[in-house]
C-alpha angles and dihedrals in degrees: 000000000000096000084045097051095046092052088047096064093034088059088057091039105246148176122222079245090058103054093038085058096049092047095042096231131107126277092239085058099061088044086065093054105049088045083052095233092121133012132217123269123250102253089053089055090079089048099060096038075058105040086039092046087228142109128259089249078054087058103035100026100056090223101131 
């Protein structure tokens, strides 16, 4: 998900701040996720297929 993440908000271009803010979490936050050490609870999930205009398979697939 991490490489995913990361293209995702590159393709809106997108800072780390940004995404943190659409998604209501810290930056810090979103750093985690794209280095793979955490991953997003389920109930932001839903937040960031929203914010990233994209599906869940778009987040955990790689077939972007």
């Amino acid at each position: 998900m991490k490489r995913q993440l990361r293209e995702l908000r590159f393709r809106r271009g997108w800072t780390r701040d940004d995404l943190a803010r659409q998604a209501g979490v810290s930056v810090r936050t979103v750093q985690r996720w794209e280095e793979g050490s955490t991953l997003p609870r389920l109930e932001t999930l839903a937040a960031l297929c929203r914010a990233l205009r994209c599906s869940l398979s778009d987040l955990f697939d790689g077939d972007l």
